[in-house]
PDB file of C-alpha atoms in Angstrom:
ATOM      1  CA  GLY A  29     185.653  76.553  53.654  1.00  0.00           C
ATOM      2  CA  ALA A  30     182.972  74.701  51.743  1.00  0.00           C
ATOM      3  CA  VAL A  31     183.073  75.457  48.026  1.00  0.00           C
ATOM      4  CA  VAL A  32     180.316  74.972  45.489  1.00  0.00           C
ATOM      5  CA  SER A  33     181.227  75.179  41.826  1.00  0.00           C
ATOM      6  CA  GLN A  34     178.598  75.972  39.221  1.00  0.00           C
ATOM      7  CA  HIS A  35     179.145  75.669  35.488  1.00  0.00           C
ATOM      8  CA  PRO A  36     178.714  77.324  33.075  1.00  0.00           C
ATOM      9  CA  SER A  37     178.656  80.847  34.412  1.00  0.00           C
ATOM     10  CA  TRP A  38     177.013  82.235  31.309  1.00  0.00           C
ATOM     11  CA  VAL A  39     175.289  80.579  28.399  1.00  0.00           C
ATOM     12  CA  ILE A  40     173.543  81.989  25.351  1.00  0.00           C
ATOM     13  CA  CYS A  41     171.580  79.659  23.130  1.00  0.00           C
ATOM     14  CA  LYS A  42     168.818  79.536  20.590  1.00  0.00           C
ATOM     15  CA  SER A  43     165.188  78.958  21.450  1.00  0.00           C
ATOM     16  CA  GLY A  44     164.324  75.273  21.509  1.00  0.00           C
ATOM     17  CA  THR A  45     167.732  74.179  22.765  1.00  0.00           C
ATOM     18  CA  SER A  46     168.189  72.211  25.974  1.00  0.00           C
ATOM     19  CA  VAL A  47     170.751  73.558  28.408  1.00  0.00           C
ATOM     20  CA  LYS A  48     172.446  71.687  31.244  1.00  0.00           C
ATOM     21  CA  ILE A  49     173.835  73.444  34.327  1.00  0.00           C
ATOM     22  CA  GLU A  50     176.131  71.612  36.735  1.00  0.00           C
ATOM     23  CA  CYS A  51     176.513  72.167  40.458  1.00  0.00           C
ATOM     24  CA  ARG A  52     179.375  70.498  42.312  1.00  0.00           C
ATOM     25  CA  SER A  53     180.377  70.465  45.946  1.00  0.00           C
ATOM     26  CA  LEU A  54     184.165  70.447  45.796  1.00  0.00           C
ATOM     27  CA  ASP A  55     185.269  69.668  49.329  1.00  0.00           C
ATOM     28  CA  PHE A  56     182.259  68.158  51.017  1.00  0.00           C
ATOM     29  CA  GLN A  57     179.486  65.700  50.328  1.00  0.00           C
ATOM     30  CA  ALA A  58     176.055  67.132  49.765  1.00  0.00           C
ATOM     31  CA  THR A  59     173.105  64.808  50.081  1.00  0.00           C
ATOM     32  CA  THR A  60     170.874  67.762  49.392  1.00  0.00           C
ATOM     33  CA  MET A  61     171.296  70.532  46.861  1.00  0.00           C
ATOM     34  CA  PHE A  62     168.965  73.354  45.981  1.00  0.00           C
ATOM     35  CA  TRP A  63     168.171  75.142  42.735  1.00  0.00           C
ATOM     36  CA  TYR A  64     167.042  78.759  42.728  1.00  0.00           C
ATOM     37  CA  ARG A  65     165.981  81.184  40.065  1.00  0.00           C
ATOM     38  CA  GLN A  66     166.524  84.907  40.450  1.00  0.00           C
ATOM     39  CA  PHE A  67     164.991  87.648  38.347  1.00  0.00           C
ATOM     40  CA  PRO A  68     166.685  91.078  38.220  1.00  0.00           C
ATOM     41  CA  LYS A  69     166.428  93.014  41.468  1.00  0.00           C
ATOM     42  CA  GLN A  70     164.414  90.252  43.092  1.00  0.00           C
ATOM     43  CA  SER A  71     165.023  87.645  45.733  1.00  0.00           C
ATOM     44  CA  LEU A  72     165.933  84.022  45.177  1.00  0.00           C
ATOM     45  CA  MET A  73     163.025  81.775  44.311  1.00  0.00           C
ATOM     46  CA  LEU A  74     163.462  78.129  45.248  1.00  0.00           C
ATOM     47  CA  MET A  75     162.686  75.914  42.283  1.00  0.00           C
ATOM     48  CA  ALA A  76     163.462  72.468  43.649  1.00  0.00           C
ATOM     49  CA  THR A  77     165.300  70.456  46.270  1.00  0.00           C
ATOM     50  CA  SER A  78     167.630  67.858  44.838  1.00  0.00           C
ATOM     51  CA  ASN A  79     168.213  64.721  46.890  1.00  0.00           C
ATOM     52  CA  GLU A  80     171.021  62.317  46.071  1.00  0.00           C
ATOM     53  CA  GLY A  81     169.722  59.052  44.698  1.00  0.00           C
ATOM     54  CA  SER A  82     166.071  60.047  44.634  1.00  0.00           C
ATOM     55  CA  LYS A  83     163.679  62.274  42.758  1.00  0.00           C
ATOM     56  CA  ALA A  84     163.821  65.995  43.230  1.00  0.00           C
ATOM     57  CA  THR A  85     161.108  67.817  45.111  1.00  0.00           C
ATOM     58  CA  TYR A  86     159.727  70.688  43.068  1.00  0.00           C
ATOM     59  CA  GLU A  87     158.108  73.831  44.391  1.00  0.00           C
ATOM     60  CA  GLN A  88     154.585  74.651  43.425  1.00  0.00           C
ATOM     61  CA  GLY A  89     154.345  76.157  39.979  1.00  0.00           C
ATOM     62  CA  VAL A  90     157.676  74.793  38.728  1.00  0.00           C
ATOM     63  CA  GLU A  91     157.338  72.553  35.691  1.00  0.00           C
ATOM     64  CA  LYS A  92     159.048  69.230  36.334  1.00  0.00           C
ATOM     65  CA  ASP A  93     159.278  68.369  32.657  1.00  0.00           C
ATOM     66  CA  LYS A  94     160.774  71.749  31.819  1.00  0.00           C
ATOM     67  CA  PHE A  95     163.394  71.768  34.557  1.00  0.00           C
ATOM     68  CA  LEU A  96     164.924  68.310  34.890  1.00  0.00           C
ATOM     69  CA  ILE A  97     167.059  67.726  37.956  1.00  0.00           C
ATOM     70  CA  ASN A  98     169.445  64.854  38.477  1.00  0.00           C
ATOM     71  CA  HIS A  99     171.482  64.248  41.621  1.00  0.00           C
ATOM     72  CA  ALA A 100     173.417  61.126  40.766  1.00  0.00           C
ATOM     73  CA  SER A 101     176.260  61.505  43.259  1.00  0.00           C
ATOM     74  CA  LEU A 102     177.008  63.154  46.576  1.00  0.00           C
ATOM     75  CA  THR A 103     178.926  65.926  44.851  1.00  0.00           C
ATOM     76  CA  LEU A 104     177.006  66.637  41.660  1.00  0.00           C
ATOM     77  CA  SER A 105     173.534  67.865  40.789  1.00  0.00           C
ATOM     78  CA  THR A 106     172.462  68.976  37.332  1.00  0.00           C
ATOM     79  CA  LEU A 107     169.622  71.157  36.131  1.00  0.00           C
ATOM     80  CA  THR A 108     168.549  70.763  32.519  1.00  0.00           C
ATOM     81  CA  VAL A 109     166.287  73.394  31.019  1.00  0.00           C
ATOM     82  CA  THR A 110     164.557  71.509  28.238  1.00  0.00           C
ATOM     83  CA  SER A 111     163.417  73.197  25.040  1.00  0.00           C
ATOM     84  CA  ALA A 112     164.351  76.574  26.452  1.00  0.00           C
ATOM     85  CA  HIS A 113     162.442  79.671  25.395  1.00  0.00           C
ATOM     86  CA  PRO A 114     163.137  83.378  25.965  1.00  0.00           C
ATOM     87  CA  GLU A 115     160.947  83.415  29.086  1.00  0.00           C
ATOM     88  CA  ASP A 116     163.349  80.906  30.660  1.00  0.00           C
ATOM     89  CA  SER A 117     166.116  83.486  30.514  1.00  0.00           C
ATOM     90  CA  SER A 118     167.181  84.185  34.073  1.00  0.00           C
ATOM     91  CA  PHE A 119     169.900  83.769  36.651  1.00  0.00           C
ATOM     92  CA  TYR A 120     170.026  80.268  38.125  1.00  0.00           C
ATOM     93  CA  ILE A 121     171.854  79.556  41.382  1.00  0.00           C
ATOM     94  CA  CYS A 122     172.544  76.274  43.099  1.00  0.00           C
ATOM     95  CA  SER A 123     173.435  75.688  46.715  1.00  0.00           C
ATOM     96  CA  ALA A 124     174.444  72.799  48.887  1.00  0.00           C
ATOM     97  CA  ARG A 125     174.578  72.155  52.582  1.00  0.00           C
ATOM     98  CA  ASP A 126     177.109  69.940  54.289  1.00  0.00           C
ATOM     99  CA  GLY A 127     176.326  68.252  57.565  1.00  0.00           C
ATOM    100  CA  GLY A 128     173.553  66.071  56.177  1.00  0.00           C
ATOM    101  CA  GLY A 129     170.946  68.787  56.059  1.00  0.00           C
ATOM    102  CA  ILE A 130     171.098  69.856  59.682  1.00  0.00           C
ATOM    103  CA  GLY A 131     169.427  73.238  60.007  1.00  0.00           C
ATOM    104  CA  ASN A 132     172.275  75.144  61.550  1.00  0.00           C
ATOM    105  CA  GLN A 133     174.666  74.379  58.718  1.00  0.00           C
ATOM    106  CA  PRO A 134     174.485  77.239  56.237  1.00  0.00           C
ATOM    107  CA  GLN A 135     173.910  76.712  52.572  1.00  0.00           C
ATOM    108  CA  HIS A 136     176.904  77.351  50.356  1.00  0.00           C
ATOM    109  CA  PHE A 137     176.092  78.874  47.017  1.00  0.00           C
ATOM    110  CA  GLY A 138     177.541  78.486  43.568  1.00  0.00           C
ATOM    111  CA  ASP A 139     178.392  81.590  41.569  1.00  0.00           C
ATOM    112  CA  GLY A 140     175.285  81.249  39.449  1.00  0.00           C
ATOM    113  CA  THR A 141     174.546  80.782  35.761  1.00  0.00           C
ATOM    114  CA  ARG A 142     173.239  83.549  33.570  1.00  0.00           C
ATOM    115  CA  LEU A 143     171.027  81.941  30.941  1.00  0.00           C
ATOM    116  CA  SER A 144     170.026  83.932  27.885  1.00  0.00           C
ATOM    117  CA  ILE A 145     167.701  82.385  25.320  1.00  0.00           C
ATOM    118  CA  LEU A 146     167.552  84.120  21.960  1.00  0.00           C
TER     119      LEU A 146
ATOM    120  CA  ALA B  29     154.833  78.334  56.669  1.00  0.00           C
ATOM    121  CA  GLN B  30     157.627  80.714  57.392  1.00  0.00           C
ATOM    122  CA  THR B  31     157.828  84.220  55.965  1.00  0.00           C
ATOM    123  CA  VAL B  32     160.591  86.798  56.008  1.00  0.00           C
ATOM    124  CA  THR B  33     160.024  90.500  55.459  1.00  0.00           C
ATOM    125  CA  GLN B  34     162.617  93.120  54.661  1.00  0.00           C
ATOM    126  CA  SER B  35     160.767  96.420  54.645  1.00  0.00           C
ATOM    127  CA  GLN B  36     163.621  98.532  53.258  1.00  0.00           C
ATOM    128  CA  PRO B  37     164.065  97.949  49.504  1.00  0.00           C
ATOM    129  CA  GLU B  38     166.996 100.380  49.441  1.00  0.00           C
ATOM    130  CA  MET B  39     169.322 101.943  51.974  1.00  0.00           C
ATOM    131  CA  SER B  40     172.303 104.216  51.677  1.00  0.00           C
ATOM    132  CA  VAL B  41     175.024 105.257  54.084  1.00  0.00           C
ATOM    133  CA  GLN B  42     178.142 107.357  54.062  1.00  0.00           C
ATOM    134  CA  GLU B  43     181.410 105.499  54.065  1.00  0.00           C
ATOM    135  CA  ALA B  44     182.702 104.848  57.603  1.00  0.00           C
ATOM    136  CA  GLU B  45     179.273 105.327  59.162  1.00  0.00           C
ATOM    137  CA  THR B  46     176.945 102.738  60.641  1.00  0.00           C
ATOM    138  CA  VAL B  47     173.822 101.364  59.003  1.00  0.00           C
ATOM    139  CA  THR B  48     171.148  98.966  60.207  1.00  0.00           C
ATOM    140  CA  LEU B  49     169.107  96.739  57.912  1.00  0.00           C
ATOM    141  CA  SER B  50     165.841  95.458  59.295  1.00  0.00           C
ATOM    142  CA  CYS B  51     164.287  92.020  58.999  1.00  0.00           C
ATOM    143  CA  THR B  52     161.224  90.483  60.559  1.00  0.00           C
ATOM    144  CA  TYR B  53     160.062  86.921  60.231  1.00  0.00           C
ATOM    145  CA  ASP B  54     157.114  84.789  61.124  1.00  0.00           C
ATOM    146  CA  THR B  55     157.201  81.206  62.300  1.00  0.00           C
ATOM    147  CA  SER B  56     155.336  79.083  64.802  1.00  0.00           C
ATOM    148  CA  GLU B  57     158.432  77.012  65.489  1.00  0.00           C
ATOM    149  CA  SER B  58     160.699  77.625  68.455  1.00  0.00           C
ATOM    150  CA  ASP B  59     163.893  76.088  67.076  1.00  0.00           C
ATOM    151  CA  TYR B  60     165.257  77.766  63.982  1.00  0.00           C
ATOM    152  CA  TYR B  61     168.262  79.539  62.511  1.00  0.00           C
ATOM    153  CA  LEU B  62     168.619  82.971  60.977  1.00  0.00           C
ATOM    154  CA  PHE B  63     171.084  84.166  58.381  1.00  0.00           C
ATOM    155  CA  TRP B  64     172.152  87.286  56.568  1.00  0.00           C
ATOM    156  CA  TYR B  65     173.536  86.784  53.064  1.00  0.00           C
ATOM    157  CA  LYS B  66     175.252  89.399  50.919  1.00  0.00           C
ATOM    158  CA  GLN B  67     174.991  89.442  47.127  1.00  0.00           C
ATOM    159  CA  PRO B  68     177.427  91.911  45.505  1.00  0.00           C
ATOM    160  CA  PRO B  69     177.205  92.878  41.816  1.00  0.00           C
ATOM    161  CA  SER B  70     179.057  89.667  40.965  1.00  0.00           C
ATOM    162  CA  ARG B  71     175.864  87.948  42.190  1.00  0.00           C
ATOM    163  CA  GLN B  72     177.689  85.460  44.371  1.00  0.00           C
ATOM    164  CA  MET B  73     175.796  84.722  47.586  1.00  0.00           C
ATOM    165  CA  ILE B  74     178.054  85.231  50.585  1.00  0.00           C
ATOM    166  CA  LEU B  75     177.148  84.292  54.145  1.00  0.00           C
ATOM    167  CA  VAL B  76     177.604  87.312  56.388  1.00  0.00           C
ATOM    168  CA  ILE B  77     176.388  86.118  59.768  1.00  0.00           C
ATOM    169  CA  ARG B  78     174.126  83.525  61.385  1.00  0.00           C
ATOM    170  CA  GLN B  79     172.200  83.244  64.626  1.00  0.00           C
ATOM    171  CA  GLU B  80     170.729  80.288  66.451  1.00  0.00           C
ATOM    172  CA  ALA B  81     167.294  81.088  67.880  1.00  0.00           C
ATOM    173  CA  TYR B  82     168.074  79.347  71.150  1.00  0.00           C
ATOM    174  CA  LYS B  83     170.995  81.672  71.817  1.00  0.00           C
ATOM    175  CA  GLN B  84     170.209  84.946  73.538  1.00  0.00           C
ATOM    176  CA  GLN B  85     173.591  86.449  72.750  1.00  0.00           C
ATOM    177  CA  ASN B  86     173.660  88.407  69.525  1.00  0.00           C
ATOM    178  CA  ALA B  87     176.067  87.111  66.897  1.00  0.00           C
ATOM    179  CA  THR B  88     178.946  89.286  65.734  1.00  0.00           C
ATOM    180  CA  GLU B  89     181.439  88.942  62.889  1.00  0.00           C
ATOM    181  CA  ASN B  90     183.977  91.755  62.837  1.00  0.00           C
ATOM    182  CA  ARG B  91     182.066  94.854  61.635  1.00  0.00           C
ATOM    183  CA  PHE B  92     178.800  92.953  61.326  1.00  0.00           C
ATOM    184  CA  SER B  93     176.471  92.305  64.225  1.00  0.00           C
ATOM    185  CA  VAL B  94     172.842  91.428  64.686  1.00  0.00           C
ATOM    186  CA  ASN B  95     170.109  92.550  67.032  1.00  0.00           C
ATOM    187  CA  PHE B  96     168.024  89.441  67.573  1.00  0.00           C
ATOM    188  CA  GLN B  97     164.721  90.019  69.319  1.00  0.00           C
ATOM    189  CA  LYS B  98     163.027  86.616  69.488  1.00  0.00           C
ATOM    190  CA  ALA B  99     159.767  87.772  71.039  1.00  0.00           C
ATOM    191  CA  ALA B 100     159.370  90.453  68.398  1.00  0.00           C
ATOM    192  CA  LYS B 101     160.625  88.091  65.664  1.00  0.00           C
ATOM    193  CA  SER B 102     163.111  90.667  64.556  1.00  0.00           C
ATOM    194  CA  PHE B 103     166.634  90.091  63.225  1.00  0.00           C
ATOM    195  CA  SER B 104     168.354  93.290  62.141  1.00  0.00           C
ATOM    196  CA  LEU B 105     171.879  93.574  60.762  1.00  0.00           C
ATOM    197  CA  LYS B 106     174.194  96.370  61.833  1.00  0.00           C
ATOM    198  CA  ILE B 107     177.196  97.230  59.698  1.00  0.00           C
ATOM    199  CA  SER B 108     179.748  99.413  61.446  1.00  0.00           C
ATOM    200  CA  ASP B 109     182.418 101.498  59.733  1.00  0.00           C
ATOM    201  CA  SER B 110     180.814 100.935  56.336  1.00  0.00           C
ATOM    202  CA  GLN B 111     183.180 100.295  53.467  1.00  0.00           C
ATOM    203  CA  LEU B 112     182.696 100.651  49.724  1.00  0.00           C
ATOM    204  CA  GLY B 113     182.947  96.873  49.411  1.00  0.00           C
ATOM    205  CA  ASP B 114     179.862  96.490  51.562  1.00  0.00           C
ATOM    206  CA  ALA B 115     177.692  97.735  48.709  1.00  0.00           C
ATOM    207  CA  ALA B 116     175.417  94.829  47.774  1.00  0.00           C
ATOM    208  CA  MET B 117     171.996  93.272  48.085  1.00  0.00           C
ATOM    209  CA  TYR B 118     171.464  91.867  51.552  1.00  0.00           C
ATOM    210  CA  PHE B 119     169.067  89.012  52.140  1.00  0.00           C
ATOM    211  CA  CYS B 120     167.714  87.866  55.472  1.00  0.00           C
ATOM    212  CA  ALA B 121     166.775  84.179  55.685  1.00  0.00           C
ATOM    213  CA  VAL B 122     165.365  81.649  58.123  1.00  0.00           C
ATOM    214  CA  ILE B 123     165.388  77.864  58.306  1.00  0.00           C
ATOM    215  CA  ILE B 124     163.540  75.668  60.745  1.00  0.00           C
ATOM    216  CA  GLN B 125     165.451  72.996  62.638  1.00  0.00           C
ATOM    217  CA  GLY B 126     164.984  69.725  60.783  1.00  0.00           C
ATOM    218  CA  ALA B 127     163.759  71.422  57.629  1.00  0.00           C
ATOM    219  CA  GLN B 128     165.652  71.721  54.380  1.00  0.00           C
ATOM    220  CA  LYS B 129     164.309  74.894  52.852  1.00  0.00           C
ATOM    221  CA  LEU B 130     165.811  78.287  53.454  1.00  0.00           C
ATOM    222  CA  VAL B 131     163.227  81.069  53.258  1.00  0.00           C
ATOM    223  CA  PHE B 132     164.525  84.412  52.002  1.00  0.00           C
ATOM    224  CA  GLY B 133     163.318  87.949  52.403  1.00  0.00           C
ATOM    225  CA  GLN B 134     162.903  90.314  49.481  1.00  0.00           C
ATOM    226  CA  GLY B 135     166.316  91.873  49.949  1.00  0.00           C
ATOM    227  CA  THR B 136     167.678  95.335  50.704  1.00  0.00           C
ATOM    228  CA  ARG B 137     169.986  97.102  48.290  1.00  0.00           C
ATOM    229  CA  LEU B 138     172.711  98.900  50.230  1.00  0.00           C
ATOM    230  CA  THR B 139     174.628 101.765  48.643  1.00  0.00           C
ATOM    231  CA  ILE B 140     177.774 103.164  50.219  1.00  0.00           C
ATOM    232  CA  ASN B 141     178.434 106.828  49.441  1.00  0.00           C
ATOM    233  CA  PRO B 142     182.118 107.814  49.361  1.00  0.00           C
TER     234      PRO B 142
END
């Protein structure tokens, strides 16, 4: 089956540091990847849609300069949390869909990254 | 815009019994897809089952089945012979044909009592 690898799984860093999270589709090409944020006991909140070779589309209320997204290849998207602060601490999950974004193809999720900012 | 509502924040069931998780959605589109995802304590999102809106037959996957009522915009998940490994958060989701974004419900936390 389709596998999405997300790295790192857990990161702890000091306030003011920038943190990069990688999302890779291992056995399929993903023209579109998605980045979610999840607070404890809550649902997934879509942050942005990452399109290969073009700028990401951010959801309302998500700071583009805070959460930089790059989708340079068909198998890799990165999310960089710039100048992270304690309020950025959360669980971040990426997903990717094979089949060129056709609706009936399910999204395959990475295992998530737990980000803790001290 | 599409919305998904899961009205049961928490549910519990005895091991080996059957439980049904409810989900309603709202969309003006006629062509869309529905999904149930499971998120165990490991927090990995796992696809449980999916349903195409144009299909009248309810989807089934082993112990998991859905009751899809298109007119009522309802998409409930039935888990038969519940097992301890079924304990997780369950999210209902919808995506419109041609769209990219998956819209999730608030989730239902399912506890299995031994």
